RNA sequence: GGGGUAGUAGGGUAGCCUGGUCCAUCCUAGAGCGUUUGGGACGCUUUGACGGCGGUUCGAAUCCGCCCUACCCCA
């Protein structure tokens, strides 16, 4: 049966697995007839809802959610020189209203700095207004020329969380960068996704930023996926857009700013990091269905079992869990496979035998069966879900650890990369040596100041020129 | 950025070179009926397609042109 055409490709063939899981588990439908645009299935959208719900929970501690327009007038968009250079080849332009050419072209936001900051200039008056910390979760458009990929490289990013903060000083903005990195760590820890933080090299920083801190995850095939960035914008944009405030001494000062983004790539990482040959594995926090009850209804006990399953469902829902009961006319085994494919963390099998014993069979998606007393389910389920989360997290950490290493020479770097690893090397931070590293290994310098609990970042001499260098992350990227 | 391969029903394929009545086949695809139900049940009935536009032709899934889309490899 496994070699039937209906089977999911092995996770080992990650690219094939990823393409298949998206529609088999009903996450994205890639058949929308425009390049780089994809459709969220309801189930995928439900995952998105819970993931972004968690992101909102974290941000709402001290950010406020807002919403800015999708369209940006050309003159605003064109104000910041570096920013334009970075995005001009990727911008969609609205040029007509009906059949009438527009006098002012309108850009579909590729990111919202130039939509938001003119308004910030109006809103900011005094030091008492600071800091300002707002975010929005919106779609953005980028005319990608590279090959597009669902959830990873899109022409319409459907789920872009962008936070834009304003501060009185550069140092305060820097503190905010660190704060937002910590927030990102917490978010990904909730999703059981191990991350590595590094400072992007100058040539790879956000157009218009002083510096960019990036968050990467290591995918199953060893390629890295950038799943978050935090930018220190310094005064680049505040000078361009006149975002000034009157300080305590009555003087006008330029503000310092940060911006920070996370997109649906977080869901690509979630799916890829935890799934296996059978399908998705969702951490309970992100699972639209945390537990599915499969009633085993045979012959005369049919009604009894169904009633008990219904009761169990109601008890669990009342206790705050996301639970479904599967009463479809299918064999139990077929249901098991169906829910496993969709990554439901816990399956509760309830049949006559269990009923007689006053128990329910709990089967973890991570692979372990236990019996639970029906009388105490509401105490037991959180414990079991917690164990599932811990197992998922541990497995992801193991994978990440196994794909990280420290090397001290170009040869060793090449070998490590070819084994599908991400390596920490010492690099002098000169562009020339950086180019040598990237060209010879066909990889990218992710960043310096690599921070990870899984690998020690040692200082040493540059593996190209031998001058003093800094710990630098090198990998093949998505 | 450069190259390659491909698009046939919900999914997977054959047919294409060499145009021909009927456009086939498989599936844990759909609809319907019945028997089933502790790890992917089965029988019968049935639905449905040649990526799009244009061209050649008496006739196009097949030949030609343009476009769209997808996947793979290399920089």
Coordinates of C-alpha atoms (C1' of nucleotides) in Angstrom, one line a residue:
Chain A
X1 CA 0.0 0.0 0.0
X2 CA 2.9 2.4 0.7
X3 CA 4.0 2.5 -2.9
X4 CA 0.6 3.5 -4.1
X5 CA 0.3 6.8 -5.8
X6 CA -1.7 8.1 -2.9
X7 CA 1.3 8.0 -0.5
X8 CA 3.1 11.0 0.8
X9 CA 6.8 11.2 -0.4
X10 CA 9.4 10.4 2.3
X11 CA 10.5 13.3 4.4
X12 CA 14.0 12.5 3.3
X13 CA 13.1 13.8 -0.1
X14 CA 12.3 17.1 1.5
X15 CA 11.4 19.1 -1.6
X16 CA 8.9 16.5 -2.8
X17 CA 7.6 16.0 0.7
X18 CA 7.0 19.8 1.1
X19 CA 5.2 20.2 -2.2
X20 CA 3.0 17.3 -1.4
X21 CA 2.2 17.9 2.2
X22 CA 0.8 21.4 1.4
X23 CA -2.2 20.0 -0.5
X24 CA -2.5 16.6 1.2
X25 CA -2.8 18.2 4.6
X26 CA -4.9 21.0 3.1
X27 CA -2.6 23.9 3.9
X28 CA -2.1 25.7 0.6
X29 CA -3.5 25.1 -2.8
X30 CA -0.8 26.0 -5.3
X31 CA -3.1 25.9 -8.4
X32 CA -4.1 29.5 -8.4
X33 CA -3.2 30.6 -11.9
X34 CA -0.9 33.6 -11.0
X35 CA 2.8 33.0 -10.3
X36 CA 3.7 33.3 -6.7
X37 CA 0.2 33.6 -5.4
X38 CA -1.3 30.7 -3.5
X39 CA -4.6 29.9 -1.7
X40 CA -5.0 29.1 2.0
X41 CA -7.2 26.1 2.5
X42 CA -9.4 26.4 5.6
X43 CA -7.3 24.0 7.6
X44 CA -4.1 25.8 6.7
X45 CA -5.7 29.1 7.6
X46 CA -6.7 27.6 10.9
X47 CA -3.1 26.8 11.6
X48 CA -2.2 30.4 10.6
X49 CA -4.9 31.7 12.9
X50 CA -3.4 30.0 15.9
X51 CA 0.2 30.8 15.0
X52 CA -0.6 34.4 14.5
X53 CA -2.8 34.4 17.5
X54 CA 0.2 33.5 19.6
X55 CA 2.3 36.2 17.8
X56 CA -0.4 38.7 18.7
X57 CA -0.4 37.6 22.3
X58 CA 3.3 38.3 22.5
X59 CA 3.2 41.6 20.7
X60 CA 0.2 42.9 22.5
X61 CA 2.2 43.0 25.8
X62 CA 3.6 46.3 24.7
X63 CA 2.8 47.0 21.1
X64 CA -0.5 48.1 19.7
X65 CA -2.0 46.8 16.5
X66 CA -2.9 49.2 13.7
X67 CA -3.7 49.1 10.0
X68 CA -2.2 51.2 7.2
X69 CA -3.3 51.4 3.5
X70 CA -2.0 49.0 0.9
X71 CA -1.3 51.7 -1.6
X72 CA 1.6 54.1 -1.3
X73 CA 2.0 57.2 -3.5
X74 CA 5.0 57.3 -5.7
X75 CA 6.5 60.4 -4.2
X76 CA 6.5 59.0 -0.7
X77 CA 7.8 55.7 -1.8
X78 CA 10.7 57.4 -3.7
X79 CA 11.9 59.5 -0.7
X80 CA 14.5 57.3 0.9
X81 CA 17.3 56.6 -1.6
X82 CA 18.7 53.3 -0.2
X83 CA 15.2 52.0 0.4
X84 CA 14.2 52.6 -3.2
X85 CA 17.3 50.9 -4.5
X86 CA 16.5 47.9 -2.5
X87 CA 13.0 47.5 -3.7
X88 CA 12.5 49.3 -7.0
X89 CA 12.8 46.1 -9.0
X90 CA 10.2 44.3 -7.0
X91 CA 7.4 46.8 -6.8
X92 CA 4.0 46.4 -8.4
X93 CA 2.5 49.7 -9.5
X94 CA -1.1 50.7 -9.9
X95 CA -1.2 53.0 -12.8
X96 CA -4.8 53.2 -13.8
X97 CA -8.1 53.9 -12.1
X98 CA -10.5 52.1 -14.5
X99 CA -9.4 53.3 -17.9
X100 CA -8.0 56.6 -16.6
X101 CA -4.2 56.8 -16.1
X102 CA -3.4 58.0 -12.6
X103 CA -1.5 61.2 -12.3
X104 CA 0.3 59.8 -9.3
X105 CA 1.3 56.1 -9.6
X106 CA 0.5 54.0 -6.5
X107 CA 2.8 51.3 -5.2
X108 CA 1.5 48.1 -3.7
X109 CA 3.4 48.0 -0.5
X110 CA 6.4 45.7 -0.6
X111 CA 6.8 46.7 3.1
X112 CA 5.2 49.6 4.8
X113 CA 7.9 52.1 6.0
X114 CA 6.9 54.7 3.4
X115 CA 3.2 54.3 4.2
X116 CA 3.6 54.5 7.9
X117 CA 6.3 57.0 8.5
X118 CA 4.7 60.1 6.9
X119 CA 1.9 59.4 9.4
X120 CA 4.3 59.0 12.2
X121 CA 5.7 62.4 11.4
X122 CA 2.2 63.8 12.0
X123 CA 1.6 61.8 15.1
X124 CA 4.9 62.5 16.9
X125 CA 5.1 65.8 18.6
X126 CA 6.8 65.5 21.9
X127 CA 9.1 63.3 23.9
X128 CA 6.1 62.3 25.9
X129 CA 4.7 60.5 22.8
X130 CA 7.7 58.2 22.9
X131 CA 8.3 55.4 22.5
X132 CA 5.7 54.5 19.8
X133 CA 5.3 50.8 19.2
X134 CA 2.8 49.7 16.6
X135 CA 2.4 46.7 14.4
X136 CA 0.2 45.4 11.7
X137 CA -0.4 42.1 10.1
X138 CA -1.0 42.6 6.4
X139 CA -0.4 41.3 2.9
X140 CA 2.5 42.8 0.9
X141 CA 3.5 42.4 -2.7
X142 CA 6.9 41.8 -4.2
X143 CA 7.6 41.0 -7.8
X144 CA 10.0 38.1 -7.1
X145 CA 12.1 37.1 -10.1
X146 CA 13.5 34.0 -8.5
X147 CA 11.5 30.8 -8.4
X148 CA 8.6 31.3 -6.1
X149 CA 7.6 28.7 -3.5
X150 CA 4.5 28.4 -1.4
X151 CA 4.9 30.1 2.1
X152 CA 8.6 30.7 1.4
X153 CA 9.0 32.9 -1.6
X154 CA 5.9 34.7 -2.7
X155 CA 4.7 37.5 -4.8
X156 CA 1.9 38.2 -2.4
X157 CA 3.1 37.7 1.2
X158 CA -0.3 37.2 2.8
X159 CA 0.7 37.3 6.4
X160 CA 3.4 39.9 7.1
X161 CA 3.6 41.1 10.7
X162 CA 5.6 44.3 10.6
X163 CA 6.3 46.2 13.8
X164 CA 7.5 49.8 13.6
X165 CA 8.8 51.5 16.7
X166 CA 10.0 55.1 17.3
X167 CA 12.4 56.1 20.1
X168 CA 14.1 59.2 21.5
X169 CA 17.7 57.8 21.1
X170 CA 19.7 55.4 19.1
X171 CA 20.5 53.4 22.2
X172 CA 16.8 53.1 23.1
X173 CA 16.2 51.8 19.6
X174 CA 19.0 49.3 20.0
X175 CA 17.5 48.1 23.2
X176 CA 14.2 47.7 21.3
X177 CA 16.0 45.5 18.8
X178 CA 17.2 43.3 21.5
X179 CA 13.7 43.2 23.0
X180 CA 12.2 42.2 19.7
X181 CA 14.8 39.5 19.2
X182 CA 13.8 38.1 22.6
X183 CA 10.2 38.2 21.6
X184 CA 11.0 36.3 18.4
X185 CA 12.9 33.7 20.5
X186 CA 9.9 33.3 22.7
X187 CA 7.6 33.0 19.7
X188 CA 9.7 30.3 18.0
X189 CA 10.2 28.5 21.3
X190 CA 6.4 28.3 21.6
X191 CA 6.3 26.8 18.1
X192 CA 9.2 24.4 19.1
X193 CA 11.4 25.8 16.3
X194 CA 15.1 26.3 17.2
X195 CA 16.6 29.4 15.7
X196 CA 19.9 31.0 15.2
X197 CA 20.3 34.8 15.4
X198 CA 23.0 36.7 13.6
X199 CA 23.9 40.1 12.3
X200 CA 23.5 40.2 8.5
X201 CA 26.6 41.5 6.6
X202 CA 26.3 45.0 5.3
X203 CA 25.5 44.0 1.8
X204 CA 22.6 42.0 3.0
X205 CA 21.0 44.4 5.4
X206 CA 17.6 45.9 5.0
X207 CA 17.7 48.8 2.6
X208 CA 17.8 51.9 4.8
X209 CA 18.8 50.2 8.0
X210 CA 21.9 50.9 10.2
X211 CA 22.0 47.1 10.7
X212 CA 19.9 44.0 10.4
X213 CA 19.6 41.2 12.9
X214 CA 18.2 38.0 11.4
X215 CA 16.6 34.9 12.7
X216 CA 17.2 31.7 10.7
X217 CA 16.0 28.1 11.1
X218 CA 17.7 25.0 9.6
X219 CA 15.3 23.1 7.4
X220 CA 15.3 19.3 7.1
X221 CA 17.6 19.4 4.0
X222 CA 20.1 21.6 5.8
X223 CA 19.2 24.8 4.0
X224 CA 18.5 27.8 6.2
X225 CA 15.3 29.8 6.1
X226 CA 15.2 33.4 7.3
X227 CA 12.1 33.5 9.5
X228 CA 12.4 36.9 11.1
X229 CA 14.4 40.1 10.9
X230 CA 14.8 43.1 13.2
X231 CA 16.3 46.3 11.8
X232 CA 17.8 49.2 13.5
X233 CA 16.9 52.1 11.2
X234 CA 18.8 54.7 13.1
X235 CA 17.7 58.1 11.8
X236 CA 17.6 57.3 8.1
X237 CA 13.9 57.4 7.8
X238 CA 13.2 60.0 10.5
X239 CA 15.4 62.4 8.6
X240 CA 13.7 61.6 5.3
X241 CA 10.2 61.8 6.7
X242 CA 10.8 64.5 9.3
X243 CA 9.9 62.3 12.2
X244 CA 10.9 64.7 14.9
X245 CA 9.9 65.5 18.5
X246 CA 10.5 68.3 21.0
X247 CA 12.7 67.1 23.8
X248 CA 12.7 68.1 27.4
X249 CA 14.8 71.2 26.6
X250 CA 12.4 72.3 23.9
X251 CA 14.7 71.3 21.0
X252 CA 13.6 69.5 17.9
X253 CA 15.3 66.1 17.5
X254 CA 15.2 63.3 15.0
X255 CA 13.8 60.1 16.4
X256 CA 15.5 56.7 16.1
X257 CA 13.5 53.8 14.7
X258 CA 13.3 50.1 14.4
X259 CA 11.3 47.8 12.3
X260 CA 10.7 44.1 12.7
X261 CA 9.1 41.5 10.5
X262 CA 7.8 38.0 10.6
X263 CA 5.9 36.4 7.6
X264 CA 4.2 33.1 6.8
X265 CA 7.6 31.6 6.5
X266 CA 7.1 30.9 10.2
X267 CA 4.5 28.4 9.1
X268 CA 6.7 26.9 6.4
X269 CA 9.2 26.3 9.2
X270 CA 6.6 24.9 11.5
X271 CA 5.5 22.4 8.9
X272 CA 8.9 21.4 7.8
X273 CA 10.6 21.2 11.1
X274 CA 8.2 18.8 12.8
X275 CA 6.5 16.8 10.0
X276 CA 7.5 13.2 9.3
X277 CA 6.8 10.4 6.7
X278 CA 3.2 10.2 7.9
X279 CA 2.5 13.9 7.6
X280 CA 2.3 17.0 9.7
X281 CA 3.1 17.1 13.4
X282 CA 1.7 20.2 15.0
X283 CA 2.6 21.4 18.5
X284 CA -0.6 21.7 20.4
X285 CA -0.3 25.5 20.6
X286 CA -0.6 25.7 16.8
X287 CA -3.0 22.8 16.2
X288 CA -6.5 23.7 15.0
X289 CA -7.5 20.3 16.5
X290 CA -5.5 19.4 19.6
X291 CA -7.3 16.1 20.1
X292 CA -9.5 14.0 17.9
X293 CA -11.9 11.5 19.4
X294 CA -12.4 8.4 17.3
X295 CA -15.3 6.4 18.5
X296 CA -15.0 2.7 17.9
X297 CA -18.6 1.8 17.3
X298 CA -19.4 -1.9 16.8
X299 CA -22.8 -3.5 16.7
X300 CA -25.1 -3.0 19.6
X301 CA -22.8 -0.7 21.6
X302 CA -23.0 1.8 18.8
X303 CA -25.2 4.3 20.7
X304 CA -23.4 3.9 24.0
X305 CA -20.1 4.6 22.6
X306 CA -21.2 7.6 20.6
X307 CA -22.9 9.1 23.6
X308 CA -19.8 8.6 25.7
X309 CA -17.6 10.1 22.9
X310 CA -19.9 13.1 22.7
X311 CA -19.8 13.6 26.4
X312 CA -16.0 13.3 26.4
X313 CA -15.8 16.0 23.7
X314 CA -18.0 18.3 25.6
X315 CA -16.0 17.9 28.8
X316 CA -12.8 18.7 27.0
X317 CA -14.2 21.6 25.1
X318 CA -15.5 23.0 28.3
X319 CA -12.0 22.7 29.7
X320 CA -10.7 24.8 26.9
X321 CA -9.3 22.3 24.5
X322 CA -9.8 22.2 20.7
X323 CA -11.4 18.9 20.2
X324 CA -13.2 17.2 17.3
X325 CA -15.1 14.0 17.2
X326 CA -14.9 11.9 14.0
X327 CA -18.1 10.1 13.4
X328 CA -17.6 9.7 9.7
X329 CA -18.6 6.4 8.1
X330 CA -15.0 5.1 7.7
X331 CA -12.9 2.4 9.2
X332 CA -11.1 3.5 12.3
X333 CA -7.7 2.9 10.7
X334 CA -8.5 5.2 7.8
X335 CA -9.4 7.9 10.3
X336 CA -6.1 7.4 12.1
X337 CA -4.1 8.0 8.9
X338 CA -6.3 11.0 8.0
X339 CA -5.7 12.8 11.3
X340 CA -2.1 11.8 11.4
X341 CA -1.5 13.4 8.0
X342 CA -3.0 16.6 9.4
X343 CA -0.7 16.6 12.4
X344 CA -3.3 16.4 15.2
X345 CA -1.2 16.0 18.3
X346 CA -3.4 13.6 20.2
X347 CA -5.9 10.9 19.2
X348 CA -8.4 9.5 21.7
X349 CA -9.8 6.1 20.8
X350 CA -13.0 5.3 22.6
X351 CA -14.6 1.8 22.2
X352 CA -16.7 -0.6 24.1
X353 CA -13.7 -2.2 25.8
X354 CA -12.5 1.3 27.0
X355 CA -15.9 2.2 28.1
X356 CA -16.2 -0.9 30.3
X357 CA -12.9 -0.1 31.9
X358 CA -13.7 3.6 32.4
X359 CA -10.8 4.6 30.2
X360 CA -9.8 6.1 26.9
X361 CA -6.8 5.2 24.7
X362 CA -4.6 8.2 24.1
X363 CA -2.2 8.0 21.2
X364 CA 0.3 10.7 20.7
X365 CA 1.2 11.8 17.2
X366 CA 4.8 11.6 18.4
X367 CA 4.3 7.9 18.9
X368 CA 3.2 6.6 22.3
X369 CA 0.0 5.0 23.5
X370 CA -1.3 5.3 27.0
X371 CA -4.6 4.7 28.7
X372 CA -6.3 7.6 30.5
X373 CA -8.9 7.4 33.2
X374 CA -12.1 9.0 31.9
X375 CA -12.8 10.4 35.3
X376 CA -9.6 12.5 35.3
X377 CA -9.2 13.4 31.6
X378 CA -9.2 17.1 32.1
X379 CA -6.2 16.8 34.3
X380 CA -4.5 14.2 32.1
X381 CA -4.9 15.8 28.7
X382 CA -2.8 19.0 29.5
X383 CA -0.1 16.8 30.9
X384 CA -0.1 14.6 27.7
X385 CA -0.2 17.6 25.4
X386 CA 2.8 19.0 27.4
X387 CA 4.7 15.8 26.8
X388 CA 4.0 16.0 23.1
X389 CA 5.3 19.6 23.0
X390 CA 8.4 18.6 24.8
X391 CA 9.0 15.7 22.5
X392 CA 8.5 17.8 19.4
X393 CA 10.9 20.5 20.8
X394 CA 13.5 18.0 21.7
X395 CA 13.5 16.4 18.3
X396 CA 13.8 19.8 16.6
X397 CA 16.7 20.8 18.8
X398 CA 18.4 17.5 18.0
X399 CA 18.0 18.1 14.3
X400 CA 19.4 21.6 14.6
X401 CA 22.3 20.6 16.8
X402 CA 23.2 17.8 14.3
X403 CA 23.3 20.4 11.5
X404 CA 25.5 22.9 13.1
X405 CA 29.2 22.8 13.4
X406 CA 32.3 24.9 13.9
X407 CA 35.0 24.7 11.3
X408 CA 38.4 26.4 10.9
X409 CA 39.3 26.1 7.2
X410 CA 37.8 26.6 3.8
X411 CA 38.1 22.8 3.0
X412 CA 36.3 21.9 6.2
X413 CA 33.7 24.5 5.5
X414 CA 33.0 23.1 2.0
X415 CA 32.8 19.6 3.4
X416 CA 30.4 20.7 6.2
X417 CA 28.2 22.5 3.7
X418 CA 28.1 19.5 1.4
X419 CA 26.9 17.4 4.3
X420 CA 24.0 19.7 4.6
X421 CA 25.3 21.6 7.6
X422 CA 25.5 25.2 8.6
X423 CA 28.9 26.2 9.9
X424 CA 30.4 28.8 12.1
X425 CA 33.7 30.1 10.8
X426 CA 35.9 33.0 11.7
X427 CA 35.8 35.9 9.2
X428 CA 37.5 39.2 9.1
X429 CA 34.3 41.0 7.9
X430 CA 36.0 42.3 4.8
X431 CA 33.9 42.1 1.7
X432 CA 36.7 40.6 -0.3
X433 CA 37.1 37.6 2.0
X434 CA 33.3 37.3 2.2
X435 CA 33.1 37.0 -1.5
X436 CA 35.8 34.3 -1.5
X437 CA 33.9 32.3 1.1
X438 CA 30.6 32.6 -0.7
X439 CA 31.9 31.9 -4.2
X440 CA 34.2 29.0 -3.3
X441 CA 31.5 27.2 -1.2
X442 CA 28.5 28.2 -3.2
X443 CA 26.9 29.3 0.1
X444 CA 26.0 32.5 1.9
X445 CA 27.3 34.4 4.8
X446 CA 24.3 34.6 7.0
X447 CA 25.8 36.9 9.5
X448 CA 28.2 37.6 12.3
X449 CA 27.8 37.7 16.0
X450 CA 26.1 34.3 15.7
X451 CA 24.0 33.5 18.7
X452 CA 22.9 30.0 19.2
X453 CA 22.7 27.7 22.2
X454 CA 23.7 24.8 19.9
X455 CA 27.1 25.9 18.8
X456 CA 29.9 27.8 20.5
X457 CA 30.9 30.9 18.7
X458 CA 34.6 31.1 18.9
X459 CA 36.8 34.0 17.9
X460 CA 39.7 33.1 15.6
X461 CA 41.5 34.1 12.5
X462 CA 39.8 34.6 9.2
X463 CA 39.7 31.4 7.2
X464 CA 40.6 33.3 4.1
X465 CA 43.2 35.9 5.0
X466 CA 44.3 34.9 8.5
X467 CA 43.6 38.2 10.1
X468 CA 41.6 38.4 13.3
X469 CA 38.0 37.5 12.6
X470 CA 34.6 37.1 14.2
X471 CA 32.3 34.1 14.5
X472 CA 30.3 34.0 11.3
X473 CA 27.5 31.8 10.2
X474 CA 27.7 30.3 6.7
X475 CA 25.0 28.2 5.1
X476 CA 23.0 27.5 2.0
X477 CA 19.8 29.5 2.0
X478 CA 16.3 29.3 0.7
Chain B
rG1 C1' 21.0 35.5 -13.5
rG2 C1' 21.7 30.8 -16.8
rG3 C1' 19.9 26.1 -18.4
rG4 C1' 16.5 21.9 -18.6
rU5 C1' 11.9 19.2 -18.4
rA6 C1' 6.8 19.3 -18.3
rG7 C1' 1.3 20.8 -18.2
rU8 C1' -4.3 15.2 -20.3
rA9 C1' -10.7 14.6 -15.0
rG10 C1' -9.5 15.8 -7.7
rG11 C1' -4.6 13.0 -8.0
rG12 C1' -1.2 9.7 -11.0
rU13 C1' -0.2 8.0 -16.1
rA14 C1' -0.7 6.2 -21.6
rG15 C1' -1.6 8.3 -26.3
rC16 C1' 1.8 13.0 -29.4
rC17 C1' 7.2 11.6 -33.4
rU18 C1' 3.4 9.1 -37.8
rG19 C1' -3.6 14.3 -37.0
rG20 C1' -9.0 10.4 -38.1
rU21 C1' -15.2 7.8 -36.0
rC22 C1' -15.0 5.8 -29.4
rC23 C1' -10.6 10.8 -25.5
rA24 C1' -8.0 5.2 -22.7
rU25 C1' -6.4 3.6 -17.8
rC26 C1' -5.2 3.5 -12.5
rC27 C1' -6.1 5.7 -7.5
rU28 C1' -6.8 5.8 0.1
rA29 C1' -10.8 11.7 -6.4
rG30 C1' -16.4 12.9 -6.6
rA31 C1' -21.8 11.3 -6.7
rG32 C1' -25.3 7.2 -5.6
rC33 C1' -27.0 2.2 -3.5
rG34 C1' -25.9 -1.9 -0.4
rU35 C1' -22.8 -4.8 2.9
rU36 C1' -19.1 -3.2 6.6
rU37 C1' -16.3 -0.8 11.0
rG38 C1' -10.3 -2.0 17.5
rG39 C1' -4.8 0.5 11.9
rG40 C1' -5.7 2.6 5.1
rA41 C1' -13.0 -2.5 3.8
rC42 C1' -15.7 -4.3 -0.4
rG43 C1' -19.4 -4.9 -4.6
rC44 C1' -22.2 -2.6 -8.3
rU45 C1' -23.8 2.0 -10.9
rU46 C1' -22.1 6.7 -12.4
rU47 C1' -19.5 11.7 -13.3
rG48 C1' -15.5 14.0 -15.3
rA49 C1' -9.9 16.0 -19.1
rC50 C1' -6.3 17.1 -23.1
rG51 C1' -3.0 24.8 -19.4
rG52 C1' -4.7 29.5 -22.4
rC53 C1' -5.2 32.1 -27.0
rG54 C1' -4.4 32.0 -32.1
rG55 C1' -3.0 29.4 -36.7
rU56 C1' -2.7 25.1 -40.3
rU57 C1' -6.6 21.3 -41.6
rC58 C1' -12.5 18.5 -44.0
rG59 C1' -10.7 17.0 -39.0
rA60 C1' -5.9 18.8 -33.6
rA61 C1' -4.5 16.1 -27.0
rU62 C1' -1.3 15.2 -31.4
rC63 C1' 1.6 19.9 -36.1
rC64 C1' 3.1 25.5 -35.9
rG65 C1' 3.3 30.4 -33.1
rC66 C1' 2.7 33.3 -28.8
rC67 C1' 1.5 33.5 -23.7
rC68 C1' 0.6 31.4 -18.8
rU69 C1' 2.0 28.0 -15.0
rA70 C1' 4.9 24.4 -12.5
rC71 C1' 9.1 21.5 -11.2
rC72 C1' 14.4 20.3 -11.4
rC73 C1' 19.7 21.6 -12.1
rC74 C1' 23.7 25.2 -12.2
rA75 C1' 25.7 30.4 -10.9

